[in-house]
XYZ file of C-alpha atoms in Angstrom:
717
model
C -57.228 24.306 41.851
C -55.234 27.270 43.100
C -52.705 26.762 40.245
C -55.489 26.632 37.624
C -56.916 29.826 39.019
C -53.564 31.599 38.732
C -53.212 30.460 35.088
C -56.695 31.768 34.265
C -55.868 35.113 35.794
C -52.538 35.375 33.844
C -53.205 34.792 30.094
C -49.746 36.134 29.228
C -48.208 33.165 31.078
C -50.291 30.796 28.921
C -49.123 32.489 25.718
C -45.466 32.236 26.829
C -45.810 28.487 27.474
C -47.484 27.912 24.086
C -45.005 30.117 22.211
C -42.052 28.422 23.880
C -43.341 25.002 22.895
C -43.819 26.064 19.261
C -40.310 27.573 19.188
C -38.729 24.379 20.557
C -40.635 22.302 17.978
C -39.451 24.493 15.094
C -35.832 24.489 16.307
C -35.910 20.722 16.731
C -37.211 20.269 13.188
C -34.527 22.567 11.759
C -31.720 20.842 13.630
C -32.864 17.353 12.709
C -33.538 18.051 9.042
C -30.043 19.257 8.235
C -31.415 20.814 5.035
C -32.716 24.240 5.949
C -32.117 27.148 8.239
C -28.877 28.449 9.677
C -28.294 25.391 11.847
C -29.226 22.572 9.474
C -26.498 22.924 6.821
C -23.787 22.894 9.468
C -24.691 19.279 10.239
C -24.190 18.383 6.571
C -20.600 19.650 6.640
C -18.171 16.759 6.966
C -15.033 18.895 7.188
C -13.581 22.298 6.397
C -10.195 22.641 4.762
C -9.392 26.298 5.243
C -12.211 28.072 3.389
C -13.308 24.968 1.476
C -16.216 22.922 2.853
C -16.587 19.175 2.322
C -20.264 18.237 2.410
C -21.163 14.835 3.746
C -23.920 14.065 1.221
C -21.741 14.981 -1.734
C -18.870 12.926 -0.315
C -21.123 9.871 -0.019
C -22.421 10.327 -3.586
C -18.906 10.605 -4.930
C -17.839 7.547 -2.938
C -20.333 5.531 -4.966
C -18.361 6.180 -8.158
C -14.853 6.694 -6.761
C -14.450 3.439 -4.844
C -11.213 2.137 -6.352
C -10.471 -0.510 -3.732
C -12.137 -3.781 -2.840
C -11.949 -2.639 0.785
C -14.767 -0.152 1.426
C -12.792 1.526 4.199
C -9.737 1.873 1.969
C -11.937 3.490 -0.698
C -13.343 5.918 1.854
C -9.868 6.838 3.060
C -8.605 7.280 -0.509
C -11.475 9.632 -1.304
C -10.926 11.575 1.925
C -7.283 12.084 0.969
C -8.385 13.368 -2.446
C -10.841 15.826 -0.897
C -8.180 16.970 1.562
C -5.608 17.494 -1.223
C -8.184 19.261 -3.382
C -9.103 21.583 -0.525
C -5.476 22.422 0.270
C -4.749 23.185 -3.384
C -7.915 25.228 -3.933
C -7.248 27.357 -0.863
C -3.949 28.428 -2.381
C -4.798 28.559 -6.093
C -8.008 30.561 -5.552
C -6.022 33.281 -3.807
C -3.380 33.238 -6.541
C -5.918 33.296 -9.352
C -4.777 29.964 -10.834
C -7.517 28.104 -12.715
C -8.080 25.342 -15.254
C -10.141 26.806 -18.079
C -12.750 24.885 -20.070
C -10.537 24.668 -23.214
C -7.640 23.473 -21.059
C -9.820 20.869 -19.343
C -10.996 19.635 -22.764
C -7.409 19.368 -23.976
C -6.422 17.396 -20.869
C -9.458 15.125 -21.230
C -9.806 14.572 -24.979
C -6.219 15.139 -26.029
C -3.720 15.687 -27.363
C -2.233 16.617 -23.960
C -3.862 13.889 -21.889
C -3.932 14.247 -18.120
C -2.301 11.407 -16.138
C -5.809 10.756 -14.768
C -7.105 10.086 -18.299
C -4.078 7.978 -19.202
C -4.691 5.782 -16.184
C -8.435 5.416 -16.818
C -8.514 5.133 -20.608
C -4.997 3.923 -21.365
C -4.191 0.466 -22.698
C -2.183 -1.329 -20.011
C 0.083 -3.024 -22.545
C 0.750 -0.224 -25.021
C 0.016 2.846 -22.886
C -2.063 4.336 -25.729
C -5.213 6.242 -24.760
C -8.472 5.041 -26.353
C -9.154 8.266 -28.244
C -12.131 6.815 -30.134
C -13.967 6.012 -26.901
C -13.275 9.485 -25.535
C -14.545 11.088 -28.738
C -17.775 9.070 -28.540
C -18.235 10.243 -24.966
C -17.511 13.835 -26.025
C -20.143 13.615 -28.767
C -22.746 12.427 -26.273
C -21.933 15.316 -23.943
C -21.863 17.967 -26.691
C -25.155 16.718 -28.185
C -26.749 16.528 -24.727
C -27.633 12.880 -25.385
C -26.230 11.323 -22.233
C -29.573 9.716 -21.324
C -29.759 8.131 -24.776
C -26.182 6.855 -24.335
C -27.132 5.297 -21.016
C -30.232 3.668 -22.523
C -28.112 2.305 -25.376
C -25.645 0.977 -22.768
C -22.844 3.027 -24.262
C -22.479 4.808 -20.939
C -22.873 3.497 -17.375
C -26.026 4.506 -15.436
C -24.014 6.737 -13.079
C -22.011 8.346 -15.883
C -22.781 11.928 -14.814
C -21.333 11.401 -11.329
C -18.348 9.501 -12.732
C -17.555 12.250 -15.244
C -17.971 14.995 -12.657
C -15.516 13.288 -10.294
C -13.088 12.666 -13.140
C -13.148 16.364 -14.096
C -12.377 17.266 -10.501
C -9.441 14.846 -10.491
C -8.073 16.245 -13.746
C -8.473 19.852 -12.583
C -6.949 19.210 -9.179
C -3.996 17.365 -10.640
C -3.392 20.194 -13.137
C -3.682 22.892 -10.446
C -1.139 21.004 -8.350
C 1.204 20.948 -11.350
C 0.809 24.700 -11.807
C 1.326 25.423 -8.132
C 4.395 23.153 -8.011
C 5.816 24.872 -11.082
C 5.202 28.288 -9.527
C 7.084 27.290 -6.372
C 9.907 25.374 -8.045
C 10.616 28.082 -10.636
C 10.949 30.602 -7.813
C 13.840 28.608 -6.364
C 17.214 29.932 -7.485
C 20.773 29.488 -6.283
C 22.686 32.819 -6.293
C 26.324 32.892 -7.369
C 27.732 32.968 -3.850
C 25.767 29.850 -2.930
C 26.702 28.052 -6.142
C 30.376 28.916 -5.626
C 30.287 27.675 -2.057
C 28.633 24.423 -3.141
C 31.129 23.949 -5.990
C 34.014 24.458 -3.594
C 32.522 21.946 -1.161
C 32.065 19.380 -3.935
C 35.729 19.542 -4.846
C 36.976 19.698 -1.241
C 37.362 15.923 -0.882
C 39.287 14.630 2.102
C 40.562 11.276 3.283
C 39.315 10.626 6.807
C 39.796 8.008 9.546
C 36.743 7.231 11.668
C 36.067 4.977 14.628
C 32.507 4.240 15.751
C 31.459 2.966 19.168
C 27.832 1.703 19.101
C 25.460 2.701 21.896
C 24.946 -0.920 22.963
C 28.448 -0.941 24.454
C 26.533 0.160 27.543
C 23.615 -1.752 29.058
C 20.300 0.028 29.492
C 20.592 0.000 33.293
C 23.896 1.887 33.135
C 22.176 5.177 32.273
C 19.261 7.139 33.688
C 17.047 9.782 32.123
C 14.289 12.057 33.381
C 11.191 13.688 31.938
C 13.339 16.780 31.439
C 15.587 14.786 29.104
C 12.538 13.571 27.176
C 11.198 17.125 26.935
C 14.575 18.390 25.737
C 14.520 15.839 22.923
C 10.990 16.916 21.937
C 12.050 20.581 21.924
C 15.036 19.820 19.704
C 12.873 17.897 17.244
C 9.700 19.950 17.319
C 8.750 19.242 13.711
C 8.444 15.520 14.469
C 6.058 16.037 17.391
C 3.889 18.901 16.169
C 0.607 17.104 15.483
C -1.528 18.605 12.724
C -4.570 16.796 14.082
C -5.583 15.000 17.233
C -4.643 11.332 17.365
C -5.114 8.480 19.816
C -3.054 5.462 20.851
C -4.770 2.228 21.782
C -3.504 -0.449 24.126
C -4.955 -3.878 23.456
C -4.800 -7.547 24.320
C -5.447 -9.890 21.410
C -6.786 -13.394 21.977
C -5.928 -15.350 18.833
C -8.171 -18.161 17.636
C -6.050 -21.125 16.542
C -7.150 -24.575 15.460
C -6.957 -27.110 18.276
C -5.696 -30.667 17.949
C -9.301 -31.813 17.768
C -9.975 -29.344 14.917
C -6.909 -30.599 13.022
C -7.872 -34.215 13.584
C -11.337 -33.563 12.131
C -9.842 -31.958 9.012
C -7.326 -34.810 8.645
C -10.140 -37.366 8.782
C -12.016 -35.436 6.092
C -8.945 -35.285 3.852
C -8.284 -39.002 4.340
C -11.806 -39.704 3.074
C -11.120 -37.458 0.052
C -7.834 -39.290 -0.617
C -9.584 -42.674 -0.509
C -12.294 -41.451 -2.895
C -9.710 -39.906 -5.261
C -7.874 -43.203 -5.554
C -11.015 -44.661 -7.144
C -11.488 -41.734 -9.579
C -10.820 -42.111 -13.309
C -7.804 -40.209 -14.664
C -9.984 -38.157 -17.010
C -11.872 -36.785 -13.980
C -8.826 -35.748 -11.919
C -9.074 -32.051 -12.734
C -12.793 -31.885 -11.900
C -12.240 -33.810 -8.675
C -9.428 -31.468 -7.568
C -11.435 -28.323 -8.265
C -14.518 -29.715 -6.536
C -12.380 -30.460 -3.449
C -11.190 -26.823 -3.028
C -7.952 -27.756 -4.779
C -6.105 -26.860 -7.943
C -5.028 -28.387 -11.234
C -3.159 -26.262 -13.768
C -1.935 -28.999 -16.068
C 1.560 -27.477 -15.991
C 4.722 -29.502 -15.436
C 6.764 -28.194 -12.516
C 10.279 -28.857 -11.254
C 11.228 -29.884 -7.730
C 11.966 -26.313 -6.597
C 8.415 -25.288 -7.557
C 6.827 -27.810 -5.180
C 6.326 -27.362 -1.433
C 9.548 -28.580 0.264
C 7.639 -30.921 2.576
C 6.451 -33.110 -0.347
C 8.868 -32.287 -3.184
C 11.196 -35.250 -2.709
C 8.340 -37.741 -2.380
C 6.579 -36.547 -5.553
C 9.772 -36.408 -7.585
C 11.241 -39.745 -6.494
C 8.870 -41.989 -4.526
C 5.215 -41.620 -5.508
C 4.138 -43.585 -8.575
C 2.206 -41.904 -11.383
C -1.504 -42.109 -10.555
C -0.953 -42.447 -6.796
C -2.459 -40.122 -4.160
C -0.092 -38.737 -1.512
C -1.161 -37.382 1.877
C -2.828 -35.927 3.832
C -0.026 -33.440 4.608
C 0.086 -29.965 6.163
C 1.203 -26.890 4.226
C 0.750 -23.571 6.032
C -2.889 -23.250 7.063
C -3.975 -25.977 4.671
C -4.229 -29.724 4.909
C -3.930 -31.277 1.481
C -3.614 -34.422 -0.594
C -1.803 -34.557 -3.938
C -2.220 -36.839 -6.917
C 0.722 -37.376 -9.255
C -0.698 -37.091 -12.779
C 2.539 -37.496 -14.764
C 6.340 -37.390 -14.489
C 8.800 -36.830 -17.340
C 12.147 -35.329 -18.380
C 11.655 -32.019 -20.156
C 13.890 -29.492 -21.898
C 14.794 -26.525 -19.723
C 13.851 -24.041 -22.450
C 12.602 -23.737 -26.004
C 12.980 -21.176 -28.790
C 10.040 -20.779 -31.141
C 8.458 -18.318 -33.507
C 4.784 -17.587 -33.819
C 2.066 -15.384 -35.256
C -0.804 -14.650 -32.870
C -4.290 -13.492 -33.808
C -6.373 -12.415 -30.812
C -10.050 -13.351 -30.532
C -12.779 -13.272 -27.917
C -16.094 -13.913 -29.762
C -17.033 -16.648 -32.294
C -16.829 -14.379 -35.350
C -13.324 -13.282 -34.371
C -12.227 -16.903 -33.898
C -13.623 -17.766 -37.338
C -11.644 -14.959 -38.982
C -8.501 -15.814 -36.970
C -8.700 -19.477 -38.026
C -9.136 -18.491 -41.685
C -6.101 -16.185 -41.609
C -3.861 -18.633 -39.708
C -4.769 -21.417 -42.152
C -3.745 -19.182 -45.052
C -0.495 -18.170 -43.375
C 0.321 -21.804 -42.571
C -0.099 -22.744 -46.230
C 2.234 -19.947 -47.323
C 4.908 -20.702 -44.714
C 4.907 -24.442 -45.304
C 5.719 -23.639 -48.906
C 8.249 -20.872 -48.154
C 9.396 -20.470 -44.496
C 11.620 -17.517 -45.473
C 8.534 -15.277 -45.626
C 7.935 -15.558 -41.863
C 9.561 -12.261 -40.879
C 7.513 -10.237 -43.359
C 4.269 -12.013 -42.444
C 4.917 -11.672 -38.710
C 5.562 -7.940 -39.106
C 2.209 -7.551 -40.852
C -0.069 -9.990 -39.024
C 1.393 -10.796 -35.581
C -0.523 -9.311 -32.625
C 1.520 -10.890 -29.824
C 2.822 -8.228 -27.345
C 5.610 -10.622 -26.271
C 7.103 -11.022 -29.731
C 6.125 -7.962 -31.806
C 9.505 -6.347 -31.127
C 11.401 -9.546 -32.059
C 9.650 -10.315 -35.358
C 7.636 -13.150 -33.819
C 10.580 -14.963 -32.206
C 10.483 -16.050 -28.547
C 13.816 -17.242 -27.142
C 14.610 -19.314 -24.050
C 11.013 -19.805 -22.962
C 10.747 -22.015 -19.876
C 7.965 -24.517 -19.131
C 4.869 -22.869 -17.727
C 5.400 -19.477 -19.370
C 2.994 -20.085 -22.255
C -0.679 -21.021 -22.509
C -1.191 -24.659 -21.495
C -1.925 -25.959 -24.992
C 1.037 -24.042 -26.444
C 3.285 -25.166 -23.602
C 2.444 -28.835 -24.208
C 3.136 -28.491 -27.931
C 6.426 -26.628 -27.360
C 7.893 -29.041 -24.797
C 6.206 -32.412 -25.365
C 4.218 -33.138 -28.514
C 5.578 -30.795 -31.181
C 8.345 -31.568 -33.655
C 10.969 -28.906 -34.467
C 10.638 -27.090 -37.808
C 7.018 -28.145 -38.361
C 4.163 -25.590 -38.375
C 1.248 -26.019 -35.954
C -2.013 -24.169 -35.495
C -3.026 -23.910 -31.815
C -6.251 -22.491 -30.423
C -6.198 -20.887 -26.969
C -8.922 -19.123 -24.954
C -7.583 -15.775 -26.225
C -7.084 -16.495 -29.905
C -5.366 -18.627 -32.543
C -1.614 -19.083 -32.995
C 0.663 -20.357 -35.743
C 3.779 -21.883 -34.136
C 7.073 -23.343 -35.236
C 9.530 -24.874 -32.740
C 13.045 -23.781 -33.696
C 14.960 -25.748 -31.051
C 14.773 -27.218 -27.562
C 17.652 -26.947 -25.082
C 19.932 -29.954 -24.587
C 19.695 -29.573 -20.806
C 16.700 -31.342 -19.282
C 15.070 -31.446 -15.846
C 12.610 -33.960 -14.364
C 9.190 -32.386 -13.969
C 5.840 -33.528 -12.639
C 2.221 -32.681 -13.186
C 0.317 -32.614 -9.909
C -3.275 -32.018 -8.799
C -4.210 -30.996 -5.259
C -7.236 -31.182 -3.004
C -7.142 -28.914 0.060
C -9.049 -27.987 3.171
C -8.176 -25.055 5.458
C -7.362 -26.032 9.024
C -9.642 -23.454 10.548
C -10.917 -23.507 14.111
C -14.342 -24.929 14.765
C -17.179 -22.738 16.028
C -16.698 -24.363 19.439
C -13.063 -23.209 19.476
C -14.103 -19.680 18.459
C -16.689 -19.594 21.249
C -14.129 -20.775 23.802
C -11.644 -18.033 22.893
C -14.395 -15.398 22.912
C -15.377 -16.535 26.388
C -11.728 -16.235 27.450
C -11.577 -12.637 26.134
C -14.852 -11.701 27.815
C -13.686 -13.196 31.097
C -10.444 -11.207 30.877
C -12.366 -7.972 30.278
C -14.915 -8.489 33.027
C -14.420 -6.102 35.931
C -11.669 -4.018 34.307
C -12.385 -0.332 34.810
C -9.094 1.265 33.801
C -6.064 0.691 31.632
C -3.917 0.218 34.725
C -6.173 -2.654 35.766
C -5.960 -4.103 32.240
C -2.172 -3.859 32.321
C -2.053 -5.647 35.672
C -4.465 -8.358 34.493
C -2.420 -8.936 31.340
C 0.762 -9.312 33.382
C -0.922 -11.682 35.824
C -2.265 -13.896 33.019
C 0.931 -13.816 30.964
C -0.607 -12.146 27.916
C 0.911 -9.236 25.999
C -0.491 -5.723 26.112
C 0.327 -4.089 22.769
C 0.271 -0.362 21.988
C -0.575 1.045 18.564
C 1.056 3.955 16.786
C -0.908 7.242 16.927
C -4.174 6.797 15.009
C -6.340 9.508 13.455
C -10.098 9.539 13.074
C -9.903 8.123 9.549
C -8.026 4.973 10.564
C -9.488 1.804 9.068
C -6.495 -0.552 9.413
C -4.361 -1.427 12.438
C -1.198 -3.506 11.901
C -1.326 -6.967 13.513
C -5.117 -6.703 13.826
C -6.511 -5.984 10.381
C -9.278 -3.814 8.988
C -13.026 -3.702 8.981
C -16.002 -2.503 10.947
C -14.527 -3.382 14.323
C -11.518 -1.132 13.660
C -13.889 1.732 12.915
C -15.837 0.922 16.092
C -12.614 0.925 18.111
C -11.547 4.281 16.642
C -14.946 5.839 17.238
C -14.907 4.618 20.837
C -11.365 5.938 21.345
C -12.259 9.434 20.130
C -15.094 9.584 22.623
C -13.134 8.164 25.577
C -10.649 9.548 28.082
C -7.058 8.458 28.557
C -6.940 5.306 30.693
C -10.490 4.198 29.837
C -11.245 0.602 28.857
C -13.879 -0.289 26.283
C -16.594 -2.597 27.571
C -16.768 -4.525 24.292
C -14.753 -7.409 22.889
C -13.928 -6.565 19.266
C -13.938 -9.305 16.648
C -11.632 -9.687 13.657
C -12.095 -12.027 10.718
C -9.460 -13.924 8.758
C -9.365 -12.339 5.281
C -8.606 -15.630 3.547
C -10.795 -18.185 5.317
C -13.398 -15.879 6.916
C -13.438 -17.295 10.413
C -13.199 -15.166 13.556
C -9.451 -15.206 14.203
C -9.031 -12.582 16.950
C -10.952 -11.242 19.903
C -9.546 -7.981 21.215
C -9.904 -6.044 24.470
C -8.997 -2.365 24.138
C -8.020 0.554 26.343
C -7.081 4.142 25.504
C -3.354 4.568 26.139
C -2.795 8.141 24.981
C -4.546 11.211 23.659
C -2.198 13.220 21.462
C -3.762 16.659 21.074
C -3.349 18.933 18.095
C -0.110 20.846 18.490
C 3.037 19.889 20.368
C 2.792 16.429 21.906
C 3.295 16.229 25.686
C 5.965 13.945 27.114
C 3.495 11.389 28.412
C 1.901 10.981 24.997
C 5.151 10.048 23.244
C 7.124 8.538 26.098
C 7.173 4.998 24.708
C 8.038 6.284 21.235
C 11.127 8.262 22.227
C 12.432 6.443 25.305
C 14.899 4.267 23.367
C 16.263 7.239 21.427
C 16.727 9.350 24.550
C 18.324 6.402 26.346
C 20.807 6.121 23.464
C 21.571 9.816 23.821
C 22.352 9.282 27.495
C 24.589 6.361 26.584
C 26.262 8.526 23.974
C 27.049 11.231 26.497
C 28.482 8.708 28.939
C 30.586 7.062 26.229
C 31.773 10.483 25.038
C 32.978 11.322 28.534
C 34.883 8.021 28.723
C 36.411 8.517 25.254
C 37.589 12.084 25.862
C 41.311 12.367 25.113
C 41.583 8.993 23.340
C 43.034 8.659 19.874
C 41.376 6.417 17.285
C 43.540 3.341 17.857
C 43.107 3.491 21.630
C 39.322 3.783 21.277
C 39.291 0.878 18.821
C 41.283 -1.326 21.235
C 39.219 -0.317 24.257
C 35.884 -1.081 22.621
C 37.033 -3.931 20.343
C 36.192 -2.251 17.051
C 38.060 -1.093 13.944
C 39.250 2.168 12.440
C 37.623 2.844 9.060
C 39.271 4.959 6.371
C 36.911 6.939 4.153
C 37.806 8.607 0.863
C 36.229 11.574 -0.947
C 34.447 13.001 2.100
C 32.992 16.510 1.709
C 30.197 18.664 3.077
C 27.792 17.907 0.213
C 27.416 14.237 1.214
C 24.197 13.097 2.879
C 25.611 9.805 4.170
C 28.912 8.005 4.648
C 30.063 4.578 3.397
C 31.289 1.596 5.435
C 27.840 1.248 7.000
C 28.075 4.574 8.845
C 25.090 6.107 7.051
C 23.458 9.484 7.674
C 25.608 11.231 10.292
C 25.598 15.012 9.640
C 27.805 15.833 12.648
C 30.428 13.327 11.540
C 30.400 14.687 7.972
C 30.827 18.220 9.287
C 33.761 17.246 11.541
C 35.413 15.273 8.745
C 35.069 18.149 6.268
C 36.090 21.068 8.478
C 38.392 19.628 11.163
C 42.135 20.273 11.237
C 44.297 17.733 9.424
C 45.764 14.990 11.634
C 43.821 16.273 14.645
C 41.412 13.930 16.453
C 37.978 15.429 17.011
C 36.158 15.530 20.283
C 33.814 12.524 20.716
C 30.731 13.088 18.549
C 27.371 11.691 19.684
C 25.690 10.770 16.409
C 22.555 8.924 15.381
C 24.011 5.408 15.585
C 26.899 5.682 18.019
C 29.761 7.822 19.271
C 32.481 8.764 16.787
C 36.069 9.960 16.738
C 37.135 11.584 13.462
C 40.631 12.334 12.174
C 41.066 14.098 8.783
C 44.120 12.606 7.059
C 44.461 14.988 4.111
C 43.703 18.628 3.351
C 41.101 19.668 0.817
C 42.346 21.300 -2.400
C 42.803 25.067 -2.049
C 41.120 27.710 -4.219
C 37.786 27.966 -5.991
C 36.543 25.264 -8.299
C 34.905 27.684 -10.707
C 32.246 25.188 -11.793
C 29.360 27.569 -11.097
C 26.858 26.388 -13.766
C 27.078 22.758 -12.679
C 26.816 23.645 -8.986
C 23.870 25.980 -9.588
C 22.088 23.290 -11.598
C 22.714 20.703 -8.873
C 21.298 22.984 -6.151
C 18.274 23.974 -8.231
C 17.556 20.385 -9.299
C 17.824 19.089 -5.738
C 15.563 21.829 -4.344
C 12.986 21.723 -7.118
C 12.721 17.925 -7.128
C 11.331 18.015 -3.588
C 8.553 20.488 -4.352
C 6.000 18.038 -5.743
C 6.534 15.690 -2.783
C 6.529 18.292 -0.023
C 4.125 20.920 -1.350
C 0.979 19.350 0.112
C 2.727 18.752 3.438
C 3.702 22.408 3.547
C 0.165 23.541 2.723
C -1.264 21.154 5.305
C 0.884 22.738 8.021
C -0.445 26.196 7.142
C -4.143 25.433 6.562
C -6.586 24.824 9.394
C -8.501 21.569 8.830
C -11.724 21.185 10.804
C -12.441 17.450 10.632
C -16.021 16.576 11.612
C -15.878 12.896 10.685
C -16.050 11.939 14.354
C -19.608 13.297 14.480
C -20.728 12.116 11.040
C -19.217 8.620 10.981
C -19.369 7.587 14.608
C -23.027 8.053 15.506
C -24.483 5.071 17.327
C -21.164 3.225 17.313
C -19.869 1.182 20.227
């Protein structure tokens, strides 16, 4: 009562409470809507690439028309990479004033100077020609503002506007990248002094003796290294460890689901029943039976080396025609095979043909009429074939050879044509053959004298996949392993105690959708989202499930911990320890070997370490690698090119071992004088790397604010 009395006597307090409540309600509505006010739009931003914003809603709309992969996560990653590249390029080209004008965009889209994007989308895969007629019809619809009518008439897809908008962005971005690359590459120039120096180096060839002592001459326990040695290696190779974005490394234990003996026995019993039933099946129904039993029947004759090794000998030499063989195991399948036929066949055939393509009844009618006419003409006068083939043949395989196909092996032609060419047809006669793709006029010129036994086989198969009981048992094993683990150290100890392997991934970014040895899918995204919200050493409380991409059973159950957090910027020692330990250990071995080799000549070193002395010719400073399996060793190349003749170098710790180098001949004296060739070589080498390295260079200079962790990982495990 006393409190109520105070409120009544202080109306200002009441107004403050009411006003505060209204303010909180309004702010909550703004923040949740994401569509208005100064706070809302920020939630819709998926990322910022320098000054360019990537909006989440627009990204999702574009994904609906840009998905070029069967894997949804691959499509998302591909589109993200496009947006990232587009942002990097726009940041630079906007400042430079580079643009793609409307007339230029039209020329790149409608021709004659087609963009590579258009060539890929509208180009014929066989001829490479762009379908200009289709593009002109699309252009007419756009110019006449009749896109809706085109969609209603089914000339254009329902989402044409979004497709065309994304395509224009691709064309423009690709063209801007070309312009930017040209701007950078044309600015690269080799001055005369540099060209002269390079020309002199090219001609300064020397003959050199080299001995290499591999690092594994010393055992791992013969050297020691400290964190200071690891840090020194990082400092010397800063570009390799300067992370442009934060990444995470996962440690995981994978419990694989494999078929048990009971599972295999059940599949074998099933296949034995199928074999017994197939033995009673009429020959004319063999193909239908095989296909109905998850098998295959191509009708092609195959040689012994084209059959699985486990059954090849039996099918070629033991099984009678019409018999069923098996069950037998091949990979993850249990199968039975029925031998349809066996015969000796020519190894190859040479024929000539005229092909008329068809896909609808009216086209087949016209193709039959034309082939009949051509057959009549050629049966009367075969010498006209070349002229007729040049005019009427539409076969991509034989257009360039006037209709002649030489040394065709069994199985390379359509089944009906293959049978005619190798079995039923007679040389020099003309045959009309209909295939699913058209009508052909064929003449067999000759068959090879060499023959090989071949068989026609049909298969019935069943995958040997684990039963649901086996899957449940392995899941229970994974859950039992995970129970009670509160840290990665505990997981590591449990894995060691149970004799299972704890694997560590490479550094993974927020966009990761695939992990080698595990696979892809929703559980990878869940693992990544968990990792980017966890601390180093944490263990996820969930068992992640992976599915076999071929047979769609649950093939792995995975327990995961967070091994490392690699922050943006220079990676700390602990984050990359496992990655660089072997390299640093080799460096320590190299130093120890170098100390032991000091003062040795090449022959003494070769005897001591049981190796050989290699002699290399034409060694100069312009080489990037050395022959005789030495490879990329810049320090060795430098010593070989600049060292005194007949003087043994100090031991050189290289990338793949410790080297002693002895130049055996002097380089030619004087200047080469080949300045134009040297300048061209330098310019070509420098400019050729621009298109590959330009985006990497821009990425290192542009700040990318990636918000996908907040937009893609809400409510994830």
